[in-house]
Tab-separated table of C-alpha atoms and ligand atoms in Angstrom:
chain	number	residue	atom	x	y	z
A	1	MET	CA	-6.081	5.566	21.520
A	2	LYS	CA	-2.989	4.109	19.741
A	3	SER	CA	-3.273	3.877	15.870
A	4	SER	CA	-3.168	0.370	14.442
A	5	VAL	CA	-1.342	-0.683	11.297
A	6	LEU	CA	-1.393	-3.979	9.448
A	7	LEU	CA	2.155	-4.863	8.010
A	8	ILE	CA	1.869	-7.109	5.098
A	9	TYR	CA	5.136	-8.649	4.213
A	10	THR	CA	5.375	-9.966	0.683
A	11	GLY	CA	9.253	-10.567	0.333
A	12	GLY	CA	12.045	-8.764	-1.245
A	13	THR	CA	15.452	-7.660	0.159
A	14	ILE	CA	13.894	-5.741	3.064
A	15	GLY	CA	12.949	-9.016	4.861
A	16	MET	CA	16.416	-10.555	4.701
A	17	HIS	CA	19.179	-11.107	7.288
A	18	THR	CA	22.483	-13.070	7.346
A	19	ASP	CA	21.956	-16.790	8.245
A	20	PRO	CA	24.411	-17.177	11.271
A	21	GLU	CA	25.339	-20.798	10.170
A	22	SER	CA	25.759	-20.463	6.176
A	23	GLY	CA	26.683	-16.601	6.152
A	24	ALA	CA	23.984	-16.259	3.202
A	25	LEU	CA	21.194	-13.798	2.946
A	26	VAL	CA	17.877	-15.483	3.737
A	27	PRO	CA	14.268	-14.275	4.744
A	28	PHE	CA	13.655	-13.927	8.307
A	29	ASP	CA	10.458	-14.695	10.153
A	30	PHE	CA	8.504	-11.515	10.093
A	31	ASN	CA	6.612	-12.731	13.192
A	32	HIS	CA	9.866	-11.923	14.938
A	33	ILE	CA	9.897	-8.194	13.690
A	34	TYR	CA	10.312	-6.669	17.102
A	35	GLU	CA	13.515	-8.805	17.668
A	36	GLU	CA	14.875	-7.538	14.261
A	37	ILE	CA	13.905	-3.994	14.812
A	38	PRO	CA	13.447	-3.251	18.656
A	39	SER	CA	12.894	0.374	17.907
A	40	LEU	CA	9.671	-0.493	16.467
A	41	ARG	CA	8.272	-0.733	19.976
A	42	ARG	CA	8.972	2.962	20.602
A	43	LEU	CA	6.304	3.815	17.899
A	44	ASP	CA	3.045	4.582	19.425
A	45	VAL	CA	1.369	2.287	16.997
A	46	GLU	CA	-0.101	-1.223	17.468
A	47	ILE	CA	1.386	-3.371	14.682
A	48	GLU	CA	0.075	-6.689	13.375
A	49	VAL	CA	2.265	-8.527	10.958
A	50	LEU	CA	0.615	-10.578	8.039
A	51	PRO	CA	3.570	-12.516	6.457
A	52	PHE	CA	3.124	-14.032	3.021
A	53	ASP	CA	5.316	-16.669	1.619
A	54	PRO	CA	8.253	-14.436	0.746
A	55	ILE	CA	8.968	-13.926	-2.999
A	56	ASP	CA	11.485	-11.960	-5.069
A	57	SER	CA	9.272	-9.302	-6.625
A	58	SER	CA	10.615	-10.395	-10.059
A	59	ASN	CA	7.809	-13.047	-9.553
A	60	ALA	CA	5.243	-10.564	-8.536
A	61	SER	CA	1.905	-11.097	-10.468
A	62	PRO	CA	-1.811	-10.256	-10.704
A	63	GLU	CA	-2.357	-13.023	-8.239
A	64	LEU	CA	-0.310	-11.227	-5.650
A	65	TRP	CA	-2.285	-8.044	-6.233
A	66	VAL	CA	-5.576	-9.752	-5.744
A	67	ARG	CA	-4.344	-11.367	-2.558
A	68	LEU	CA	-3.096	-7.862	-1.422
A	69	ALA	CA	-6.388	-6.341	-2.246
A	70	GLU	CA	-8.587	-9.050	-0.599
A	71	ASN	CA	-6.467	-8.899	2.482
A	72	ILE	CA	-6.715	-5.145	2.779
A	73	ARG	CA	-10.418	-5.445	2.244
A	74	ASP	CA	-10.892	-8.140	4.867
A	75	ASN	CA	-8.885	-6.010	7.537
A	76	TYR	CA	-10.043	-2.608	6.245
A	77	GLU	CA	-12.165	-1.897	9.243
A	78	ARG	CA	-9.878	-3.223	11.993
A	79	PHE	CA	-6.757	-0.944	10.983
A	80	ASP	CA	-6.098	2.650	10.703
A	81	GLY	CA	-3.474	1.993	7.874
A	82	PHE	CA	-1.562	-0.582	5.948
A	83	VAL	CA	2.215	-1.074	5.149
A	84	VAL	CA	3.040	-3.433	2.388
A	85	LEU	CA	6.657	-4.548	2.426
A	86	HIS	CA	7.645	-5.515	-1.204
A	87	GLY	CA	10.726	-6.093	-3.278
A	88	THR	CA	11.728	-2.905	-5.098
A	89	ASP	CA	12.030	-4.383	-8.460
A	90	THR	CA	8.401	-4.304	-9.256
A	91	MET	CA	6.977	-2.202	-6.429
A	92	SER	CA	5.789	0.487	-8.708
A	93	TYR	CA	3.810	-1.972	-10.762
A	94	SER	CA	2.173	-3.438	-7.689
A	95	ALA	CA	1.482	-0.096	-6.098
A	96	SER	CA	-0.087	1.154	-9.368
A	97	ALA	CA	-2.142	-1.900	-9.779
A	98	LEU	CA	-3.510	-1.623	-6.162
A	99	SER	CA	-4.291	2.054	-6.783
A	100	PHE	CA	-6.843	1.085	-9.356
A	101	MET	CA	-8.179	-2.176	-7.523
A	102	LEU	CA	-8.882	-0.339	-4.291
A	103	HIS	CA	-11.875	1.991	-4.750
A	104	ASN	CA	-12.370	4.990	-2.318
A	105	VAL	CA	-9.572	4.005	0.022
A	106	ALA	CA	-9.799	6.467	2.713
A	107	LYS	CA	-6.958	4.879	4.858
A	108	PRO	CA	-3.303	4.876	3.959
A	109	VAL	CA	-1.686	1.877	2.117
A	110	VAL	CA	2.034	2.618	2.166
A	111	PHE	CA	4.514	0.365	0.022
A	112	THR	CA	8.094	0.182	0.845
A	113	GLY	CA	11.174	-1.888	0.742
A	114	SER	CA	14.820	-1.453	0.780
A	115	GLN	CA	18.059	-1.574	-1.126
A	116	LEU	CA	20.019	-3.413	1.560
A	117	PRO	CA	18.624	-6.127	3.670
A	118	ILE	CA	17.257	-5.153	7.139
A	119	GLY	CA	19.873	-7.415	8.707
A	120	VAL	CA	22.803	-5.449	7.300
A	121	LEU	CA	24.460	-2.834	9.330
A	122	ARG	CA	24.183	0.025	6.680
A	123	THR	CA	20.556	-0.896	5.791
A	124	ASP	CA	18.007	1.610	4.471
A	125	GLY	CA	15.272	-0.867	5.390
A	126	ARG	CA	14.990	0.052	9.054
A	127	GLU	CA	14.326	3.848	8.497
A	128	ASN	CA	12.021	3.049	5.413
A	129	LEU	CA	10.099	0.471	7.578
A	130	ILE	CA	9.667	2.798	10.727
A	131	THR	CA	8.637	5.788	8.703
A	132	ALA	CA	6.234	4.025	6.468
A	133	VAL	CA	4.560	2.799	9.765
A	134	GLU	CA	4.490	6.195	10.988
A	135	LEU	CA	2.994	7.649	7.838
A	136	ALA	CA	0.333	4.826	7.608
A	137	ALA	CA	-0.637	5.743	11.322
A	138	ALA	CA	-0.538	9.574	10.959
A	139	LYS	CA	-3.547	11.644	11.448
A	140	ASP	CA	-4.263	15.330	10.767
A	141	SER	CA	-5.761	17.876	13.322
A	142	LYS	CA	-9.272	16.685	12.455
A	143	GLY	CA	-8.367	13.111	13.147
A	144	ARG	CA	-8.232	12.122	9.525
A	145	PRO	CA	-5.454	10.094	7.906
A	146	GLU	CA	-2.673	12.228	6.626
A	147	VAL	CA	-2.080	10.396	3.439
A	148	PRO	CA	-5.139	8.201	2.404
A	149	GLY	CA	-4.743	6.151	-0.676
A	150	VAL	CA	-1.863	4.057	-2.144
A	151	SER	CA	1.557	5.471	-1.717
A	152	LEU	CA	5.191	4.481	-1.751
A	153	TYR	CA	7.733	5.576	0.702
A	154	PHE	CA	11.454	5.613	0.049
A	155	GLN	CA	14.407	7.361	1.259
A	156	ASN	CA	12.806	10.388	3.008
A	157	ARG	CA	10.090	10.838	0.358
A	158	LEU	CA	6.489	9.630	0.187
A	159	PHE	CA	5.023	9.597	-3.285
A	160	ARG	CA	1.711	8.768	-4.936
A	161	GLY	CA	2.134	5.182	-5.667
A	162	ASN	CA	0.888	5.243	-9.373
A	163	ARG	CA	3.175	8.077	-10.190
A	164	THR	CA	6.505	6.256	-9.225
A	165	THR	CA	9.140	4.326	-11.042
A	166	LYS	CA	12.296	2.479	-9.959
A	167	GLN	CA	14.992	4.601	-11.011
A	168	SER	CA	18.095	3.160	-9.621
A	169	ALA	CA	19.469	-0.328	-8.771
A	170	GLU	CA	22.414	1.212	-6.930
A	171	GLU	CA	21.389	4.458	-5.084
A	172	MET	CA	19.517	4.372	-1.770
A	173	SER	CA	17.085	6.769	-3.402
A	174	ALA	CA	15.807	4.045	-5.716
A	175	PHE	CA	12.332	5.539	-6.708
A	176	ALA	CA	11.343	8.868	-8.506
A	177	SER	CA	8.214	10.361	-9.199
A	178	ASN	CA	9.255	12.496	-12.028
A	179	ASN	CA	5.816	14.102	-12.977
A	180	TYR	CA	4.235	14.409	-9.603
A	181	PRO	CA	5.514	16.117	-6.501
A	182	PRO	CA	6.159	14.066	-3.325
A	183	LEU	CA	3.174	13.709	-0.997
A	184	ALA	CA	5.478	14.089	2.138
A	185	GLU	CA	9.051	14.857	2.850
A	186	VAL	CA	10.749	13.470	5.999
A	187	GLY	CA	13.446	15.492	7.524
A	188	VAL	CA	13.782	16.430	11.161
A	189	SER	CA	9.842	16.725	10.894
A	190	ILE	CA	7.473	15.278	8.249
A	191	GLN	CA	6.183	18.040	5.892
A	192	TYR	CA	3.033	16.932	4.085
A	193	ASN	CA	2.420	18.336	0.853
A	194	ARG	CA	-1.395	18.672	1.422
A	195	ALA	CA	-2.240	20.455	-1.994
A	196	TYR	CA	-1.182	17.059	-3.764
A	197	ILE	CA	-2.795	14.576	-1.466
A	198	ALA	CA	-5.977	13.304	-2.911
A	199	ARG	CA	-8.994	12.296	-0.591
A	200	PRO	CA	-12.052	10.158	-1.632
A	201	LYS	CA	-15.453	11.754	-1.421
A	202	SER	CA	-16.563	11.590	2.283
A	203	GLY	CA	-18.927	8.755	2.607
A	204	ALA	CA	-17.862	7.002	-0.665
A	205	PRO	CA	-17.911	3.274	0.125
A	206	PHE	CA	-14.583	1.342	0.198
A	207	GLY	CA	-14.424	-1.633	-2.255
A	208	ILE	CA	-12.209	-3.600	-4.327
A	209	ARG	CA	-12.178	-4.951	-7.921
A	210	THR	CA	-10.029	-7.788	-8.594
A	211	GLU	CA	-10.652	-8.661	-12.333
A	212	LEU	CA	-7.620	-8.024	-14.451
A	213	GLU	CA	-7.220	-8.676	-18.189
A	214	ARG	CA	-3.711	-10.480	-18.724
A	215	GLU	CA	-3.423	-10.116	-22.545
A	216	VAL	CA	-1.926	-6.782	-22.506
A	217	ALA	CA	1.690	-5.963	-23.824
A	218	ILE	CA	4.129	-3.048	-23.597
A	219	ILE	CA	5.838	-2.276	-26.960
A	220	LYS	CA	8.808	-0.077	-26.769
A	221	ILE	CA	9.666	1.279	-30.125
A	222	PHE	CA	13.160	1.688	-31.390
A	223	PRO	CA	14.816	2.658	-34.863
A	224	GLY	CA	15.315	-0.485	-36.563
A	225	LEU	CA	11.952	-2.169	-35.407
A	226	THR	CA	10.789	-4.210	-38.345
A	227	GLU	CA	7.283	-4.395	-39.742
A	228	SER	CA	7.217	-8.280	-39.295
A	229	LEU	CA	8.003	-8.124	-35.482
A	230	PHE	CA	5.550	-5.409	-34.883
A	231	ARG	CA	2.748	-7.037	-36.587
A	232	ALA	CA	3.641	-10.358	-34.772
A	233	MET	CA	3.347	-8.473	-31.482
A	234	LEU	CA	0.099	-6.889	-32.414
A	235	SER	CA	-1.494	-10.260	-33.482
A	236	SER	CA	-0.601	-12.560	-30.715
A	237	GLY	CA	-4.064	-12.406	-29.125
A	238	VAL	CA	-3.192	-9.146	-27.374
A	239	LYS	CA	-6.086	-7.058	-26.216
A	240	GLY	CA	-4.401	-4.018	-25.128
A	241	VAL	CA	-1.169	-2.291	-25.878
A	242	VAL	CA	1.062	0.220	-24.014
A	243	LEU	CA	3.046	1.904	-26.752
A	244	GLU	CA	6.264	3.472	-25.499
A	245	THR	CA	7.010	6.091	-28.067
A	246	TYR	CA	9.658	8.898	-28.284
A	247	GLY	CA	9.550	12.363	-26.787
A	248	ALA	CA	6.359	13.923	-26.729
A	249	GLY	CA	4.727	10.779	-28.083
A	250	ASN	CA	6.208	10.376	-31.482
A	251	ALA	CA	6.471	7.277	-33.679
A	252	PRO	CA	7.423	6.476	-37.137
A	253	THR	CA	5.028	7.861	-39.815
A	254	GLY	CA	5.557	5.122	-42.317
A	255	GLU	CA	2.504	3.230	-43.598
A	256	TRP	CA	4.017	-0.155	-42.399
A	257	PHE	CA	3.694	1.270	-38.911
A	258	ILE	CA	0.543	3.330	-38.881
A	259	GLY	CA	-1.269	0.669	-41.029
A	260	ALA	CA	-0.375	-2.133	-38.609
A	261	LEU	CA	-1.614	-0.164	-35.686
A	262	ARG	CA	-4.699	0.976	-37.532
A	263	GLU	CA	-5.669	-2.523	-38.329
A	264	ALA	CA	-4.986	-3.545	-34.748
A	265	ILE	CA	-7.292	-0.758	-33.325
A	266	LYS	CA	-9.829	-1.853	-35.898
A	267	ARG	CA	-9.751	-5.369	-34.450
A	268	GLY	CA	-10.709	-3.889	-31.042
A	269	ILE	CA	-7.261	-3.646	-29.530
A	270	SER	CA	-6.969	-0.690	-27.144
A	271	VAL	CA	-3.683	1.400	-27.592
A	272	VAL	CA	-2.288	3.817	-25.084
A	273	ASN	CA	0.787	6.038	-25.764
A	274	VAL	CA	3.340	6.884	-23.196
A	275	THR	CA	6.676	8.441	-23.647
A	276	GLN	CA	10.064	6.623	-23.153
A	277	CYS	CA	11.315	9.807	-21.553
A	278	SER	CA	11.554	9.594	-17.755
A	279	ASN	CA	9.668	12.869	-17.471
A	280	GLY	CA	7.342	15.064	-19.354
A	281	GLU	CA	4.195	14.131	-21.389
A	282	VAL	CA	2.661	12.799	-24.467
A	283	ASN	CA	1.145	15.430	-26.568
A	284	MET	CA	-0.229	14.141	-29.857
A	285	ASP	CA	-1.063	17.541	-31.248
A	286	ILE	CA	2.509	19.027	-31.732
A	287	TYR	CA	4.065	16.808	-34.382
A	288	GLU	CA	3.002	15.080	-37.609
A	289	THR	CA	4.035	11.812	-36.024
A	290	GLY	CA	1.732	12.235	-33.058
A	291	VAL	CA	-1.169	13.666	-35.062
A	292	ALA	CA	-1.025	10.369	-37.193
A	293	LEU	CA	-1.392	8.268	-34.146
A	294	GLN	CA	-4.295	10.248	-32.734
A	295	LYS	CA	-6.097	10.075	-35.934
A	296	ILE	CA	-6.249	6.228	-35.962
A	297	GLY	CA	-7.348	6.099	-32.484
A	298	VAL	CA	-4.269	5.733	-30.237
A	299	ILE	CA	-5.126	7.195	-26.767
A	300	SER	CA	-2.845	9.654	-25.096
A	301	GLY	CA	-1.291	8.292	-21.770
A	302	ARG	CA	-0.339	11.862	-21.051
A	303	ASP	CA	2.287	11.917	-18.206
A	304	MET	CA	1.525	8.380	-16.986
A	305	THR	CA	4.380	6.073	-16.116
A	306	THR	CA	4.615	2.698	-18.162
A	307	GLU	CA	3.867	0.945	-14.775
A	308	ALA	CA	0.514	2.893	-14.209
A	309	ALA	CA	-0.445	2.487	-17.997
A	310	VAL	CA	-0.048	-1.242	-18.177
A	311	THR	CA	-1.805	-1.924	-14.838
A	312	LYS	CA	-4.565	0.638	-15.860
A	313	MET	CA	-4.937	-1.378	-19.152
A	314	MET	CA	-5.241	-4.688	-17.306
A	315	TYR	CA	-7.922	-3.008	-15.113
A	316	VAL	CA	-9.906	-1.395	-17.698
A	317	LEU	CA	-10.105	-4.033	-20.261
A	318	ALA	CA	-11.489	-6.331	-17.517
A	319	ALA	CA	-13.974	-3.639	-16.372
A	320	GLU	CA	-15.411	-2.572	-19.775
A	321	SER	CA	-16.268	-4.839	-22.712
A	322	THR	CA	-16.329	-2.583	-25.693
A	323	PRO	CA	-13.518	-0.577	-27.390
A	324	ALA	CA	-15.491	2.460	-27.121
A	325	ARG	CA	-16.213	2.310	-23.235
A	326	ARG	CA	-12.652	1.017	-22.687
A	327	ALA	CA	-11.262	4.161	-24.755
A	328	LYS	CA	-13.646	6.562	-22.480
A	329	MET	CA	-12.170	4.998	-19.214
A	330	LEU	CA	-8.553	4.968	-20.525
A	331	LYS	CA	-8.996	8.739	-21.155
A	332	ARG	CA	-9.831	9.742	-17.820
A	333	SER	CA	-7.864	9.833	-14.593
A	334	ILE	CA	-9.165	7.012	-12.249
A	335	CYS	CA	-7.156	7.612	-9.296
A	336	GLY	CA	-4.675	10.537	-10.008
A	337	GLU	CA	-2.474	8.473	-12.337
A	338	PHE	CA	-1.883	11.215	-14.880
A	339	GLY	CA	-2.558	15.026	-14.804
A	340	LYS	CA	-1.790	17.665	-12.290
B	1	LIG	N1	15.110	-8.548	-6.338
B	1	LIG	C1	14.610	-7.879	-5.131
B	1	LIG	C2	13.099	-7.774	-5.299
B	1	LIG	O1	12.565	-6.895	-5.923
B	1	LIG	C3	15.045	-6.602	-4.888
B	1	LIG	C4	14.614	-5.717	-3.667
B	1	LIG	O2	13.861	-6.228	-3.023
B	1	LIG	O3	14.989	-4.626	-3.667
B	1	LIG	O4	12.380	-8.545	-4.566
């Protein structure tokens, strides 16, 4: 029997072509996907299209993530896999958010997009879309999906969604997963990196959780950050902070900084420490600067991306109501967002 894939189109560059009259790039009607990409018919996959009103992904929001999660839930039994077409700018945030919101997802949910519109001759969109569909439909020798869970496919590599980051506004290879190996590499054949593909426990029920706390902030520290600004950021009603620190998780040791953070944590704000470096991890045991943060209750984000950290924060703050329970959940890996 043919595999079936639900193709959800949210917007972004991939869904654009040149308007024959104005010459401008405009979104095309995804219900006519086979006219735009006739080679899709040659895949042995039944594709159904679910077009949302297209948005530039700079306008992505928790509402979009809830809509995606609900549509995947409502169609979960009918399809073997899901492909989400999404603008590249915030694709890693959306893939990270969905990885927390979908529980025990045993089917593939593959995000993809493109740097050049599908209607442009040199587009990367055609290959990204065709291969994403193939990956979402792929089964192993036991008939199980090859890559269950939320992933992101771009330029010949499939990554775990919550380990990705957009690394280039120019190169076709727009995404990186600096702290976790690709789940699959696509050349003449598709090589699955099975040791790194996680599967939910067999029989664990699929479900979704859509509550997200919006009062969260990302604070990137820099030399010259003033106490008044830092305190203002921490006292603006914020409930959770992702602190982007230097190197292995280091931050200023001055009392102005540590004191402001200590007070915020005492008020019940959760603070997770991630590094500004594009790879490597936070280790708050090495330097005095990191030890000071650990002492006041800052939680290590280990090798998590900022995208995963901020969406995890939204998810955890809505799921748990006390600082202690939130800390416990923030310290563990929910769906492979940090660690080996
Ligand atoms: N601005 C676009 C978006 O993220 C860029 C893209 O699709 O690549 O929606």
